[in-house]
Tab-separated table of C-alpha atoms in Angstrom:
chain	number	residue	atom	x	y	z
A	20	MET	CA	88.547	61.600	113.463
A	21	GLU	CA	90.453	61.627	110.203
A	22	LEU	CA	93.910	60.090	109.987
A	23	ILE	CA	96.256	62.815	108.826
A	24	ALA	CA	99.958	63.115	108.077
A	25	PRO	CA	101.981	64.545	110.980
A	26	MET	CA	102.745	68.262	110.957
A	27	ARG	CA	105.665	70.115	112.489
A	28	LEU	CA	103.001	72.082	114.340
A	29	TYR	CA	102.629	69.214	116.842
A	30	THR	CA	106.333	69.023	117.694
A	31	LEU	CA	106.911	72.735	118.325
A	32	SER	CA	107.150	73.897	121.903
A	33	LYS	CA	105.986	77.323	123.050
A	34	ARG	CA	109.538	78.654	122.682
A	35	HIS	CA	109.599	77.419	119.089
A	36	PHE	CA	106.292	79.141	118.348
A	37	VAL	CA	107.644	82.406	119.703
A	38	LEU	CA	110.777	81.956	117.594
A	39	VAL	CA	108.662	81.359	114.448
A	40	PHE	CA	106.794	84.629	114.964
A	41	ILE	CA	110.018	86.510	115.748
A	42	VAL	CA	111.624	85.288	112.503
A	43	PHE	CA	108.473	86.300	110.597
A	44	PHE	CA	108.594	89.846	112.012
A	45	ILE	CA	112.353	90.140	111.410
A	46	CYS	CA	111.995	89.135	107.739
A	47	PHE	CA	109.089	91.528	107.270
A	48	GLY	CA	110.969	94.350	109.017
A	49	VAL	CA	114.051	93.833	106.843
A	50	ILE	CA	112.020	93.977	103.641
A	51	VAL	CA	110.264	97.163	104.806
A	52	LEU	CA	113.612	98.820	105.613
A	53	ILE	CA	114.903	97.878	102.168
A	54	GLY	CA	111.784	99.414	100.651
A	55	ILE	CA	112.187	102.625	102.648
A	56	ALA	CA	115.719	102.976	101.307
A	57	GLY	CA	114.536	102.209	97.757
A	58	PRO	CA	113.579	104.676	95.007
A	59	GLU	CA	110.213	106.341	94.500
A	60	ILE	CA	107.857	104.377	92.285
A	61	ILE	CA	106.234	107.212	90.324
A	62	SER	CA	108.413	109.954	88.888
A	63	SER	CA	106.823	113.245	87.831
A	64	ARG	CA	107.941	115.876	85.350
A	65	ALA	CA	106.083	119.190	85.271
A	66	LEU	CA	105.744	120.829	81.877
A	67	PRO	CA	106.022	124.642	81.564
A	68	PRO	CA	102.811	126.406	82.719
A	69	ILE	CA	100.511	127.621	79.960
A	70	SER	CA	98.807	130.998	80.367
A	71	PRO	CA	95.481	131.860	78.689
A	72	THR	CA	96.937	135.168	77.500
A	73	THR	CA	99.523	133.393	75.360
A	74	LYS	CA	97.163	130.763	73.971
A	75	GLY	CA	94.099	132.774	73.034
A	76	ASN	CA	92.099	132.010	76.163
A	77	LEU	CA	93.019	128.321	75.747
A	78	THR	CA	90.812	127.960	72.678
A	79	SER	CA	93.722	126.976	70.428
A	80	PRO	CA	95.237	123.462	70.594
A	81	LEU	CA	97.963	122.926	73.200
A	82	LYS	CA	100.874	120.890	71.870
A	83	LEU	CA	102.823	118.876	74.463
A	84	GLN	CA	105.836	116.631	73.920
A	85	THR	CA	107.151	114.039	76.344
A	86	PRO	CA	110.854	113.600	77.115
A	87	GLY	CA	112.682	110.452	76.081
A	88	LEU	CA	111.036	107.326	77.529
A	89	SER	CA	112.126	103.709	77.851
A	90	THR	CA	110.362	100.433	78.576
A	91	TYR	CA	111.511	100.770	82.210
A	92	ASN	CA	109.041	103.656	82.535
A	93	GLN	CA	106.303	101.036	81.938
A	94	GLU	CA	103.290	103.419	81.793
A	95	LEU	CA	102.548	107.088	81.159
A	96	TRP	CA	99.974	109.453	82.668
A	97	LEU	CA	99.241	113.041	81.667
A	98	THR	CA	97.508	115.094	84.350
A	99	CYS	CA	96.196	118.630	84.270
A	100	GLN	CA	95.685	121.153	87.072
A	101	PHE	CA	94.122	124.592	86.698
A	102	GLU	CA	95.193	127.590	88.763
A	103	GLN	CA	92.656	130.381	89.377
A	104	ASN	CA	93.224	134.108	89.743
A	105	SER	CA	90.969	134.255	92.787
A	106	VAL	CA	89.806	131.934	95.568
A	107	VAL	CA	86.376	130.792	94.383
A	108	GLU	CA	84.846	127.337	94.836
A	109	ILE	CA	83.723	126.070	91.447
A	110	ARG	CA	82.267	122.805	90.181
A	111	ARG	CA	81.884	122.447	86.443
A	112	ASN	CA	82.446	120.076	83.550
A	113	VAL	CA	85.393	120.581	81.205
A	114	SER	CA	85.195	119.353	77.600
A	115	MET	CA	88.410	118.503	75.807
A	116	MET	CA	89.726	116.760	72.709
A	117	VAL	CA	92.982	114.747	72.842
A	118	THR	CA	95.148	113.538	69.950
A	119	ILE	CA	98.222	111.325	70.521
A	120	SER	CA	101.131	110.671	68.177
A	121	GLY	CA	104.213	108.517	68.661
A	122	VAL	CA	107.680	109.718	67.644
A	123	MET	CA	109.824	107.166	65.814
A	124	GLN	CA	113.607	106.966	66.018
A	125	ASP	CA	113.836	108.663	62.611
A	126	THR	CA	111.860	111.608	64.093
A	127	SER	CA	108.761	110.762	62.037
A	128	VAL	CA	105.492	111.230	63.912
A	129	PRO	CA	102.913	108.527	63.121
A	130	ASN	CA	99.462	109.041	64.622
A	131	ILE	CA	98.960	106.059	66.912
A	132	ARG	CA	95.284	106.943	67.411
A	133	VAL	CA	93.517	107.721	64.166
A	134	PHE	CA	90.563	109.626	65.585
A	135	PRO	CA	90.715	112.375	68.223
A	136	HIS	CA	89.029	111.575	71.512
A	137	ASN	CA	86.441	113.904	73.010
A	138	HIS	CA	85.679	113.594	76.697
A	139	THR	CA	84.259	115.564	79.579
A	140	ARG	CA	85.942	115.734	82.972
A	141	SER	CA	84.408	116.933	86.220
A	142	LEU	CA	86.408	119.821	87.716
A	143	HIS	CA	86.335	120.960	91.327
A	144	CYS	CA	88.174	124.039	92.627
A	145	ALA	CA	88.123	124.734	96.368
A	146	ASN	CA	90.962	127.297	96.347
A	147	ARG	CA	93.395	128.710	93.815
A	148	LEU	CA	94.557	125.251	92.757
A	149	CYS	CA	91.869	122.987	91.328
A	150	ASP	CA	91.807	119.199	91.749
A	151	GLU	CA	94.094	117.318	89.422
A	152	ILE	CA	92.407	115.517	86.525
A	153	ILE	CA	93.838	112.679	84.435
A	154	VAL	CA	93.905	113.572	80.753
A	155	LEU	CA	95.170	110.232	79.441
A	156	HIS	CA	96.868	106.982	80.464
A	157	LEU	CA	99.041	104.706	78.314
A	158	GLY	CA	99.278	101.190	79.751
A	159	TYR	CA	102.443	100.347	77.808
A	160	LEU	CA	104.932	102.363	75.776
A	161	ASN	CA	105.519	101.654	72.087
A	162	TYR	CA	107.540	104.793	71.346
A	163	THR	CA	110.368	106.674	72.981
A	164	GLU	CA	108.528	110.005	72.685
A	165	TYR	CA	104.932	111.128	72.299
A	166	VAL	CA	103.325	114.299	70.977
A	167	ILE	CA	100.014	115.088	72.667
A	168	ILE	CA	97.623	117.797	71.471
A	169	VAL	CA	94.932	118.892	73.944
A	170	THR	CA	92.102	121.256	73.002
A	171	PHE	CA	89.692	122.693	75.599
A	172	TYR	CA	86.212	123.979	74.748
A	173	ASN	CA	84.423	126.879	76.465
A	174	LEU	CA	86.882	126.823	79.335
A	175	VAL	CA	87.590	130.441	80.202
A	176	SER	CA	84.702	132.566	81.471
A	177	SER	CA	84.067	135.370	83.932
A	178	GLU	CA	82.961	132.804	86.499
A	179	PHE	CA	86.141	130.754	86.038
A	180	PRO	CA	89.159	133.083	85.741
A	181	ILE	CA	92.202	130.941	84.930
A	182	LYS	CA	95.716	132.086	85.658
A	183	ASP	CA	97.717	129.063	84.432
A	184	VAL	CA	97.233	125.504	83.218
A	185	ASN	CA	99.802	123.064	84.634
A	186	PHE	CA	100.411	119.766	82.831
A	187	THR	CA	102.388	117.004	84.551
A	188	LEU	CA	103.781	113.796	83.081
A	189	LYS	CA	103.913	110.831	85.456
A	190	MET	CA	105.576	107.517	84.791
A	191	TYR	CA	107.266	104.658	86.601
A	192	ASN	CA	110.740	105.411	87.886
A	193	ALA	CA	113.284	103.432	85.860
A	194	SER	CA	115.278	102.691	89.044
A	195	PHE	CA	112.203	101.221	90.710
A	196	SER	CA	111.522	99.025	87.682
A	197	GLN	CA	114.963	97.464	88.122
A	198	VAL	CA	114.313	96.972	91.850
A	199	GLU	CA	110.952	95.370	91.044
A	200	ILE	CA	112.535	92.953	88.562
A	201	TRP	CA	115.161	91.821	91.054
A	202	PHE	CA	112.849	91.372	94.023
A	203	ARG	CA	110.215	89.573	91.985
A	204	PHE	CA	112.963	87.261	90.773
A	205	ILE	CA	114.169	86.693	94.368
A	206	PHE	CA	110.628	85.894	95.550
A	207	VAL	CA	110.123	83.540	92.590
A	208	VAL	CA	113.324	81.635	93.456
A	209	PHE	CA	112.501	81.389	97.175
A	210	THR	CA	108.910	80.344	96.469
A	211	PHE	CA	110.096	77.652	94.075
A	212	MET	CA	112.513	76.331	96.712
A	213	VAL	CA	109.849	76.339	99.455
A	214	THR	CA	107.380	74.588	97.142
A	215	CYS	CA	109.894	71.852	96.298
A	216	LEU	CA	110.874	71.349	99.949
A	217	PHE	CA	107.239	71.185	101.048
A	218	ALA	CA	106.384	68.616	98.354
A	219	HIS	CA	109.529	66.637	99.211
A	220	SER	CA	108.581	66.485	102.919
A	221	LEU	CA	105.171	64.973	102.083
A	222	ARG	CA	106.382	62.450	99.520
A	223	LYS	CA	106.251	59.490	101.982
A	224	PHE	CA	102.633	60.118	102.929
A	225	SER	CA	99.597	59.290	100.834
A	226	MET	CA	97.672	62.325	99.628
A	227	ARG	CA	94.563	60.875	101.273
A	228	ASP	CA	96.310	61.246	104.638
A	229	TRP	CA	97.263	64.909	104.193
A	230	ALA	CA	95.582	67.406	106.502
A	231	ILE	CA	93.337	69.996	104.881
A	232	GLU	CA	95.995	72.654	105.557
A	233	GLN	CA	98.626	70.551	103.773
A	234	LYS	CA	96.369	69.998	100.769
A	235	TRP	CA	95.687	73.709	100.460
A	236	MET	CA	99.358	74.605	100.862
A	237	SER	CA	100.138	72.344	97.896
A	238	ILE	CA	97.758	74.580	95.896
A	239	LEU	CA	98.679	77.975	97.331
A	240	LEU	CA	102.456	77.650	96.930
A	241	PRO	CA	102.332	77.157	93.110
A	242	LEU	CA	99.809	80.011	92.927
A	243	LEU	CA	102.191	82.151	94.989
A	244	LEU	CA	104.802	81.405	92.329
A	245	LEU	CA	102.406	82.867	89.740
A	246	TYR	CA	101.595	85.790	92.048
A	247	ASN	CA	105.295	86.706	92.008
A	248	ASP	CA	105.002	86.450	88.204
A	249	PRO	CA	108.028	84.698	86.640
A	250	PHE	CA	106.927	86.219	83.291
A	251	PHE	CA	107.195	89.806	84.567
A	252	PRO	CA	110.407	90.625	82.583
A	253	LEU	CA	108.379	90.152	79.381
A	254	SER	CA	106.844	93.563	80.115
A	255	PHE	CA	110.196	95.148	79.231
A	256	LEU	CA	110.931	92.927	76.245
A	257	VAL	CA	107.541	92.991	74.516
A	258	SER	CA	105.591	96.191	73.782
A	259	SER	CA	102.199	94.697	74.493
A	260	TRP	CA	99.356	94.856	76.991
A	261	PHE	CA	99.436	91.064	77.471
A	262	PRO	CA	102.215	90.782	80.155
A	263	GLY	CA	100.512	93.408	82.317
A	264	MET	CA	97.129	91.719	81.991
A	265	LEU	CA	98.737	88.362	82.818
A	266	ASP	CA	100.258	89.830	85.983
A	267	ASP	CA	96.873	91.212	87.093
A	268	LEU	CA	95.214	87.858	86.376
A	269	PHE	CA	97.804	85.930	88.431
A	270	GLN	CA	97.366	88.294	91.382
A	271	ALA	CA	93.568	87.979	91.285
A	272	ILE	CA	93.754	84.175	91.142
A	273	PHE	CA	96.156	83.918	94.089
A	274	LEU	CA	94.271	86.373	96.313
A	275	CYS	CA	90.947	84.633	95.653
A	276	ALA	CA	92.530	81.231	96.321
A	277	LEU	CA	93.746	82.609	99.664
A	278	LEU	CA	90.184	83.718	100.473
A	279	ILE	CA	88.847	80.230	99.666
A	280	PHE	CA	91.634	78.672	101.774
A	281	TRP	CA	90.485	80.545	104.880
A	282	LEU	CA	86.864	79.497	104.379
A	283	CYS	CA	87.677	75.845	103.696
A	284	VAL	CA	90.114	75.432	106.581
A	285	TYR	CA	87.898	76.995	109.257
A	286	HIS	CA	84.932	74.988	108.016
A	287	GLY	CA	87.031	71.851	107.537
A	288	PHE	CA	88.093	71.844	111.191
A	289	ARG	CA	84.498	70.978	112.084
A	290	VAL	CA	83.711	68.714	109.111
A	291	GLN	CA	85.788	65.554	109.353
A	292	GLY	CA	85.837	62.721	106.855
A	293	GLU	CA	84.486	63.193	103.330
A	294	ARG	CA	83.771	66.769	102.315
A	295	LYS	CA	81.237	66.779	99.505
A	296	PHE	CA	81.690	69.228	96.678
A	297	LEU	CA	78.093	70.451	96.511
A	298	THR	CA	77.675	71.173	100.214
A	299	PHE	CA	81.242	72.050	101.255
A	300	TYR	CA	83.106	73.611	98.331
A	301	LEU	CA	80.426	74.950	95.976
A	302	PRO	CA	79.034	77.760	98.234
A	303	LYS	CA	82.569	79.022	98.907
A	304	LEU	CA	83.502	78.891	95.221
A	305	ILE	CA	80.377	80.889	94.322
A	306	ILE	CA	81.092	83.675	96.838
A	307	VAL	CA	84.791	84.044	96.035
A	308	GLY	CA	84.206	83.375	92.336
A	309	LEU	CA	81.900	86.390	92.152
A	310	LEU	CA	84.627	88.550	93.703
A	311	TRP	CA	87.185	87.240	91.237
A	312	LEU	CA	84.816	87.694	88.303
A	313	ALA	CA	84.017	91.292	89.279
A	314	ALA	CA	87.688	92.241	89.703
A	315	VAL	CA	88.866	90.542	86.490
A	316	THR	CA	85.937	91.851	84.432
A	317	LEU	CA	86.548	95.423	85.523
A	318	GLY	CA	90.297	95.100	84.899
A	319	ILE	CA	89.778	93.696	81.379
A	320	TRP	CA	87.113	96.299	80.711
A	321	GLN	CA	89.484	99.106	81.641
A	322	THR	CA	92.382	97.652	79.624
A	323	VAL	CA	90.369	97.002	76.452
A	324	ASN	CA	88.858	100.484	76.487
A	325	GLU	CA	92.255	102.121	77.097
A	326	LEU	CA	93.696	100.276	74.104
A	327	HIS	CA	91.120	101.965	71.878
A	328	ASP	CA	91.039	105.234	73.799
A	329	PRO	CA	93.876	106.263	76.175
A	330	THR	CA	91.680	109.037	77.590
A	331	TYR	CA	89.110	106.501	78.801
A	332	GLN	CA	88.338	106.404	82.527
A	333	TYR	CA	85.906	103.913	84.002
A	334	ARG	CA	84.873	106.319	86.798
A	335	VAL	CA	84.007	109.161	84.460
A	336	ASP	CA	82.967	107.591	81.188
A	337	THR	CA	80.554	104.907	82.314
A	338	SER	CA	77.554	104.814	84.600
A	339	ASN	CA	77.990	101.081	85.187
A	340	PHE	CA	81.005	101.620	87.443
A	341	GLN	CA	78.889	102.487	90.494
A	342	GLY	CA	76.808	99.354	90.014
A	343	MET	CA	79.942	97.220	89.754
A	344	LYS	CA	81.388	98.780	92.908
A	345	ILE	CA	78.173	98.193	94.879
A	346	PHE	CA	78.091	94.575	93.683
A	347	PHE	CA	81.709	94.078	94.751
A	348	LEU	CA	81.080	95.555	98.213
A	349	ILE	CA	77.933	93.453	98.764
A	350	VAL	CA	79.672	90.184	97.861
A	351	GLY	CA	82.694	91.204	99.963
A	352	SER	CA	80.441	91.856	102.958
A	353	VAL	CA	78.825	88.428	102.531
A	354	TYR	CA	82.269	86.827	102.487
A	355	ILE	CA	83.373	88.620	105.676
A	356	LEU	CA	80.181	87.639	107.524
A	357	TYR	CA	80.526	84.017	106.402
A	358	LEU	CA	84.183	83.871	107.467
A	359	VAL	CA	83.420	85.390	110.879
A	360	PHE	CA	80.600	82.865	111.332
A	361	LEU	CA	82.926	79.944	110.545
A	362	ILE	CA	85.625	81.238	112.913
A	363	VAL	CA	83.163	81.707	115.789
A	364	ARG	CA	81.649	78.253	115.261
A	365	ALA	CA	85.100	76.636	115.088
A	366	CYS	CA	86.288	78.389	118.249
A	367	SER	CA	83.148	77.479	120.196
A	368	GLU	CA	83.091	73.823	119.155
A	369	LEU	CA	86.808	73.015	119.183
A	370	LYS	CA	88.071	75.011	122.166
A	371	ASN	CA	88.201	71.874	124.371
A	372	MET	CA	89.980	69.698	121.789
A	373	PRO	CA	93.753	70.204	122.198
A	374	TYR	CA	94.660	68.788	118.791
A	375	PHE	CA	92.294	71.011	116.793
A	376	ASP	CA	92.632	73.879	119.239
A	377	LEU	CA	96.339	74.205	118.431
A	378	ARG	CA	95.728	74.260	114.661
A	379	LEU	CA	92.958	76.799	115.110
A	380	LYS	CA	94.953	79.122	117.374
A	381	PHE	CA	98.050	79.159	115.180
A	382	LEU	CA	96.241	79.849	111.902
A	383	THR	CA	93.986	82.482	113.480
A	384	GLY	CA	96.879	84.222	115.235
A	385	LEU	CA	99.152	84.435	112.191
A	386	THR	CA	96.330	85.385	109.812
A	387	PHE	CA	95.103	88.082	112.226
A	388	ILE	CA	98.596	89.608	112.348
A	389	VAL	CA	98.853	89.619	108.542
A	390	LEU	CA	95.414	91.205	108.155
A	391	ILE	CA	96.159	93.909	110.733
A	392	ILE	CA	99.434	94.803	108.999
A	393	SER	CA	97.661	94.884	105.605
A	394	ILE	CA	94.878	97.137	106.925
A	395	VAL	CA	97.428	99.517	108.462
A	396	ILE	CA	99.404	99.741	105.196
A	397	ILE	CA	96.240	100.292	103.139
A	398	TYR	CA	94.970	102.962	105.530
A	399	LEU	CA	98.304	104.783	105.515
A	400	ARG	CA	98.273	104.669	101.711
A	401	PHE	CA	94.679	105.685	100.973
A	402	GLY	CA	93.325	107.109	104.236
A	403	ALA	CA	89.604	107.262	104.903
A	404	ASN	CA	88.731	107.700	101.211
A	405	ILE	CA	89.707	104.192	100.155
A	406	LEU	CA	86.164	103.178	99.177
A	407	GLN	CA	85.287	106.338	97.285
A	408	ASP	CA	87.034	106.093	93.908
A	409	ASN	CA	90.008	103.758	94.418
A	410	PHE	CA	88.495	100.539	93.102
A	411	VAL	CA	90.763	99.198	90.393
A	412	ALA	CA	94.313	100.069	89.548
A	413	GLU	CA	94.955	103.532	88.195
A	414	LEU	CA	97.322	106.332	89.172
A	415	SER	CA	95.651	106.887	92.554
A	416	THR	CA	95.872	103.204	93.490
A	417	HIS	CA	99.453	102.497	92.415
A	418	TYR	CA	102.130	102.156	95.050
A	419	GLN	CA	103.753	105.461	95.952
A	420	ASN	CA	107.124	104.133	97.120
A	421	SER	CA	109.182	100.958	97.251
A	422	ALA	CA	108.248	100.330	100.896
A	423	GLU	CA	104.571	99.871	99.998
A	424	PHE	CA	105.367	97.498	97.142
A	425	LEU	CA	107.847	95.361	99.085
A	426	SER	CA	105.733	95.308	102.261
A	427	PHE	CA	102.715	93.850	100.444
A	428	TYR	CA	104.705	91.329	98.422
A	429	GLY	CA	106.920	90.410	101.357
A	430	LEU	CA	103.985	90.052	103.744
A	431	LEU	CA	102.132	87.522	101.585
A	432	ASN	CA	105.297	85.596	100.706
A	433	PHE	CA	106.486	85.329	104.312
A	434	TYR	CA	102.957	84.386	105.432
A	435	LEU	CA	102.923	81.411	103.034
A	436	TYR	CA	106.518	80.465	103.882
A	437	THR	CA	105.651	80.363	107.592
A	438	LEU	CA	102.565	78.219	106.996
A	439	ALA	CA	104.552	75.862	104.772
A	440	TYR	CA	107.211	75.408	107.472
A	441	VAL	CA	104.727	74.750	110.272
A	442	TYR	CA	102.445	72.453	108.243
A	443	SER	CA	105.252	70.358	106.750
A	444	PRO	CA	106.160	67.073	108.492
A	445	SER	CA	109.282	67.023	110.637
A	446	LYS	CA	112.343	64.944	109.688
A	447	ASN	CA	111.360	62.058	111.970
A	448	ALA	CA	107.637	62.251	111.179
A	449	VAL	CA	107.489	58.821	109.501
A	450	TYR	CA	109.392	57.131	112.357
A	451	GLU	CA	107.324	58.840	115.033
A	452	SER	CA	104.049	58.000	113.315
A	453	GLN	CA	105.034	54.311	113.117
A	454	LEU	CA	105.842	54.217	116.817
A	455	LYS	CA	102.633	55.990	117.789
A	456	ASP	CA	100.593	53.581	115.670
A	457	ASN	CA	101.976	50.764	117.839
A	458	PRO	CA	100.269	50.833	121.283
A	459	ALA	CA	103.254	49.098	122.852
A	460	PHE	CA	105.437	52.165	122.160
A	461	SER	CA	102.867	54.957	122.242
A	462	MET	CA	103.160	55.631	125.990
A	463	LEU	CA	106.956	55.409	125.932
A	464	ASN	CA	107.300	57.917	123.132
A	465	ASP	CA	104.741	60.529	124.206
A	466	SER	CA	106.509	63.841	124.793
A	467	ASP	CA	105.500	66.742	126.980
A	468	ASP	CA	104.473	68.678	123.858
A	469	ASP	CA	102.046	65.889	122.906
A	470	VAL	CA	100.415	66.171	126.298
A	471	ILE	CA	100.260	69.989	126.218
A	472	TYR	CA	99.296	70.543	122.612
A	473	GLY	CA	97.651	67.234	121.790
A	474	SER	CA	98.323	64.646	119.123
A	475	ASP	CA	96.021	63.561	116.370
A	476	TYR	CA	96.898	59.900	116.946
A	477	GLU	CA	95.974	59.971	120.611
A	478	GLU	CA	92.334	60.657	119.759
A	479	MET	CA	91.890	57.956	117.127
A	480	PRO	CA	88.920	55.672	117.846
A	481	LEU	CA	91.108	52.553	117.400
A	482	GLN	CA	93.511	53.534	120.180
A	483	ASN	CA	90.690	54.710	122.400
A	484	GLY	CA	89.024	51.354	121.880
A	485	ARG	CA	92.198	49.514	122.890
A	486	ALA	CA	92.561	51.685	125.948
A	487	ASN	CA	88.964	51.000	127.001
A	488	LYS	CA	89.422	47.273	126.454
A	489	SER	CA	92.576	47.240	128.590
A	490	LYS	CA	90.784	49.183	131.333
A	491	TYR	CA	87.894	46.680	131.268
A	492	GLN	CA	90.283	43.714	131.607
A	493	ASP	CA	92.034	45.331	134.591
A	494	GLU	CA	88.718	45.807	136.350
A	495	SER	CA	87.758	42.179	135.700
A	496	ASP	CA	91.058	40.879	137.156
A	497	SER	CA	90.638	42.934	140.309
A	498	ASP	CA	87.152	41.488	140.851
């Protein structure tokens, strides 16, 4: 058995465990209620409907102008929805050309995209209102107003009688942006405090003696600080794509580190002593690294193409998207199977070991609760169509209200805070470990919790050897 630094996990009674979970649910419930009372994330503004009779059967360019925008609006989408004269199911491709110009404060209109962009969108109409299509997306706003000119080709026909064309501008709600800034700042401050307290509690123990959970918490807490993104306010101070890309990169790094943490801990319960890099860490890094590489590559791909062409869409304009999605799902399935295998093996081999059994039950219980809550939130957000087109962030995958945003951020933050509290040493950990190392005091200082939940010092070979030696001497005296 490995000698590890004491954890608060060993000193908690069953009442304390119940109290830990109650506090976790209370904090999560409070943050959800705050989110429910918060503003909507995406605000929409419908432009006046355009009729084919007034625009020459939609063959002439359609000039659209946005209202005044600010950096708090963060991003801009232009969507289009066709309304038919009759109820006819139609599937066809729509060709269009889009030109974008930014309006300066002196009312001059510089063309921010030199060449017009020609694209084809797939249109499906099951009733009078056709499915909404995204015309363009601006990832950051350089100007307070934009002039957009859209030209359709060969749109109106006898098979596709159009009554109106409805354009809608969608952007981030300025009120939500302020809420997001404040809550990200609050989570950054709390995470920094928890990280400092956790590091301070382990300062008297050698890093070689830290448990595998404690070592990983010393990695995850700083990454959680990046996940909350202390640089997020730069998005409102700098008109650039870089702060948004940095935020996406931090989130991908933290989530993949969390995936590696689960694999390493459940495998590490069974592998004591030295854990070699090639046999222990490398397979896990390859599996999770492929997931991270796929997500980051697709995100950068989308961002770079949108910088050159705001009308670009990965789902429509490239055939490689389906291959990337299949690759992501295959690697994700391999990860899930590997994690389930490690959990089953750990439960079957360590169920009769009180010390490891307690660590296993707590981590599995809390992680299972977090995963169930996450699955419920994702299902309520996307429904059964989550794996169809919602792969990387676009309008369909953005949060719809403050409750969704705060529930996800709060859930992961409170999950790490709870683990940090339980895995940190108690105030008297150094004193208790010194007494338990001395066999003369070990029996006097054993508590009921040590007997019920187990202690990692009770199962050390050195103490077991002393106990066996004492038992042998007693038998010799009686003879």
